[in-house]
Amino acid sequence: MLDLFTILTKGGFVLWQKTFASINGSPVEDLIRNVLIEERAGTDLYFKENYALKWTFANELDLVFVVAYQKILQLNYIEELLETVKRMFLASNKELIAQGKLEDGDFTSFSHVFDKLLQQIEDKYSFQNRQRAPRKFENTKKFESSLKGSQAQNTGTLPVISLNTVDEDEITKNIKALKLQASPRTGPRARKAKPSKSTSTGSLSTNEDTTQKKKKSQKQARVWDGQIAKGEMEALDFSNAKSNNNEVDDEDADADAIAAQFVDESKLGQKNAQGIYEVQDVVQEDDDEMDFEDEDADLSKKVETGTSGLFSYFKSFTGQREITAAILDPVIATIKEHLITQNVATDIAEHLCQSVRTSLLGKKLGSFERISTAVRNSMETALKRILTPKTSLDILRDIEQAKSEKRPYTMCFIGVNGVGKSTNLSKVCFWLLQNNYKILIAACDTFRSGAVEQLRVHTRNLRALQTSGDGIVELFERGYGKDSAGIAKDAISYATVNNFDVVLIDTAGRMQDNEPLMRALSKLVSVNQPDKIIFVGEALVGNEAVDQLTKFNQALKDFSGLQNPRHIDGMILTKFDTIDDKVGAALSMTYITGQPIYFVGTGQTYTDLKNLKVSHVVHSLLKK
Ligand code: GDP
């Protein structure tokens, strides 16, 4: 669908380019000459003959990312594509950027990253576009009761919150884009809240319902590849005569197709001794059954014999002597370099190494102690200190506490565009459903076209998957262009009146430098005071993670208008499956915020949510 994607310097030097069709004329040169050089303000769409060109800058590096496509096409993913490619490109070329040598780089391998990215984004949008718009929430009884509930709660008036902090042009644009989407379906089938078929609280892997479900869905789990399975398509086809069939049979078919597509049984969590469903831990492939201590011992042994591992790079020596800068600094330099290649933000690697250096300088090495071992031990202690959570990670306990106070527990998911907020919110919802909670998803991304529909699909899937237990999920939506703080407030009121246990608030993605949107987010948080503000960030980012988190936290503080402003309470690190053990972002994020990583996202099914153990991060950072 695209014609060309190019990454060039503002001086016109092309770093990387991909063409998808032969290009007539030279639209990019025209763009540079007519728009970029003149710095025509406020323009981000340029038409040249048959082409539409859009672009984004990485200003600090004087880079421009440009995409060209046929102007008759309505491609609604271009902005997300530009921003995501920019992020990926910067993240994967940190070293060249740090050295100021981008123009010397060979970016051939970026084509592979780009192809995957483009595929993912195109799939996502074509998937959204293929969804038929279900009956509008505003036309349902549920909405009426929601309205009544929130009106009762708000002494007869819905909160009126001014929209003028949000970029209204953008919203109008999004609404228009939305209206241009496929014509709405007529006569939709009303969807019944799924009755729980069993009160069994047995483990997912052992209870009878699940075993039967598993038998039915022995197909291999597929990722969300943008294709709708035949069964799912039929289930979605509400105009079909099948809609007269028995509701339960119909829902079974749903559950089957959806489970096959969105649940990977090998990744399901387990119920612990208290009957709590826990997600799996991230396991390192090469240390399957070995715990960190063993691995550590093993590594030390390797170091002793000088066979392999990061620390074999270090020249070692024995003998009782003082640790001086001369013997310490080369080791510190190597470890710093190593941390940066593991995606730790440069400043953080620098700080960390400085603190290790300070802690070791002037100390005595034992007769048989190696400098590399001393540095490793000291670094390990520092890493553990940073990564060990200072607050409880037990969200379920907090939910129980909120329940005892007769109020819903609220979690607000924030972050930049396309990092996986809605997807990982849905995975968290899946986890909570396994623990039999009643969950309301609040669709507060009133900005990006397709965002509400995306949550509708997730809610429908999650409901269909809920074939046992007492878990319930509903969606609270008010469409687009409205004030998200007000919608979140109504959702919480609705949840309170209707005894929901948890409200999961989805918010619009926003760049950390977009002040109007950051103000709107801060207002949403100030007005609603969620129990947890969860920052969703990609595992691939390096230095960028620091910038995002710092600015999100700063905005929550600066724009709150409160004496005690809120800050990010914890993180979900997404796309952990794409980083080949380069876990540096986990360290950078905890270092910057002092807050824990609640989960990592490890793929595109509802079961791709895992716990990240401190030992795993430490081991990954310190291994070769
Ligand atoms: P949002 O704009 O932040 O809400 O992002 P989405 O939830 O729409 O996700 C953006 C893309 O990232 C989608 O294609 C998701 O399927 C994908 N995604 C989300 N989480 C993960 C993950 O943990 N691993 C991988 N590989 N992809 C993910």
XYZ file of C-alpha atoms and ligand atoms in Angstrom, residues 80 84 87 116-117 119-125 128 223-225 414-427 445 448 451 454-455 458 506-510 536 538 572-578 600-605 608-609, ligand 1:
86
model
C 1.651 5.388 13.969
C 7.070 3.609 15.537
C 11.455 4.939 17.691
C 8.075 -6.716 10.524
C 6.861 -3.434 11.859
C 3.333 -5.961 8.711
C 2.302 -5.640 12.351
C 0.775 -2.219 11.905
C -0.991 -3.069 8.652
C -2.388 -6.201 10.261
C -3.582 -4.255 13.238
C -5.420 -1.706 11.136
C -9.777 -3.173 13.041
C -0.963 -14.814 17.060
C -3.142 -11.881 16.117
C -2.036 -11.882 12.580
C -0.788 5.313 29.954
C 2.013 5.556 27.403
C 2.933 6.658 23.895
C 1.172 5.457 20.732
C 1.358 1.881 19.620
C 3.309 0.493 22.557
C 0.601 -2.034 23.402
C -1.626 -0.337 25.958
C -4.948 -1.808 24.810
C -3.454 -5.214 24.126
C -1.771 -5.483 27.496
C -4.738 -4.006 29.324
C -6.689 -6.886 27.793
C -4.065 -9.380 28.952
C -8.974 6.701 24.166
C -7.453 7.514 17.859
C -9.463 2.551 19.530
C -10.432 -2.431 19.261
C -11.541 -2.630 22.893
C -11.072 -7.521 23.105
C -7.503 2.711 28.570
C -6.117 6.102 27.572
C -5.033 7.606 24.275
C -1.406 7.157 23.352
C 0.474 10.425 23.378
C 3.108 0.857 29.324
C 8.238 -1.042 24.880
C 4.287 -3.004 31.976
C 7.108 -3.662 29.582
C 5.734 -4.840 26.240
C 7.171 -6.679 23.251
C 9.603 -8.433 25.534
C 9.524 -11.285 23.031
C 11.303 -9.092 20.473
C 6.066 -7.980 30.777
C 4.165 -8.555 27.540
C 5.682 -11.428 25.613
C 3.539 -11.717 22.505
C 0.150 -11.153 21.044
C -2.156 -13.593 22.778
C 1.460 -13.520 26.737
C 1.741 -11.720 30.056
P -1.680 0.949 21.874
O -1.804 1.898 20.719
O -0.633 1.371 22.836
O -2.984 0.645 22.530
O -1.108 -0.397 21.234
P -1.871 -1.728 20.814
O -2.394 -2.433 22.007
O -2.835 -1.409 19.736
O -0.642 -2.600 20.249
C 0.174 -2.174 19.173
C 0.742 -3.389 18.476
O 1.663 -4.033 19.323
C -0.302 -4.436 18.120
O 0.006 -4.944 16.860
C -0.126 -5.496 19.192
O -0.534 -6.766 18.781
C 1.362 -5.424 19.413
N 1.752 -5.887 20.755
C 1.252 -5.502 21.957
N 1.904 -6.136 22.964
C 2.822 -6.942 22.396
C 3.815 -7.849 22.920
O 3.983 -8.045 24.131
N 4.596 -8.493 22.004
C 4.447 -8.281 20.659
N 5.264 -8.943 19.843
N 3.544 -7.437 20.141
C 2.732 -6.780 20.986
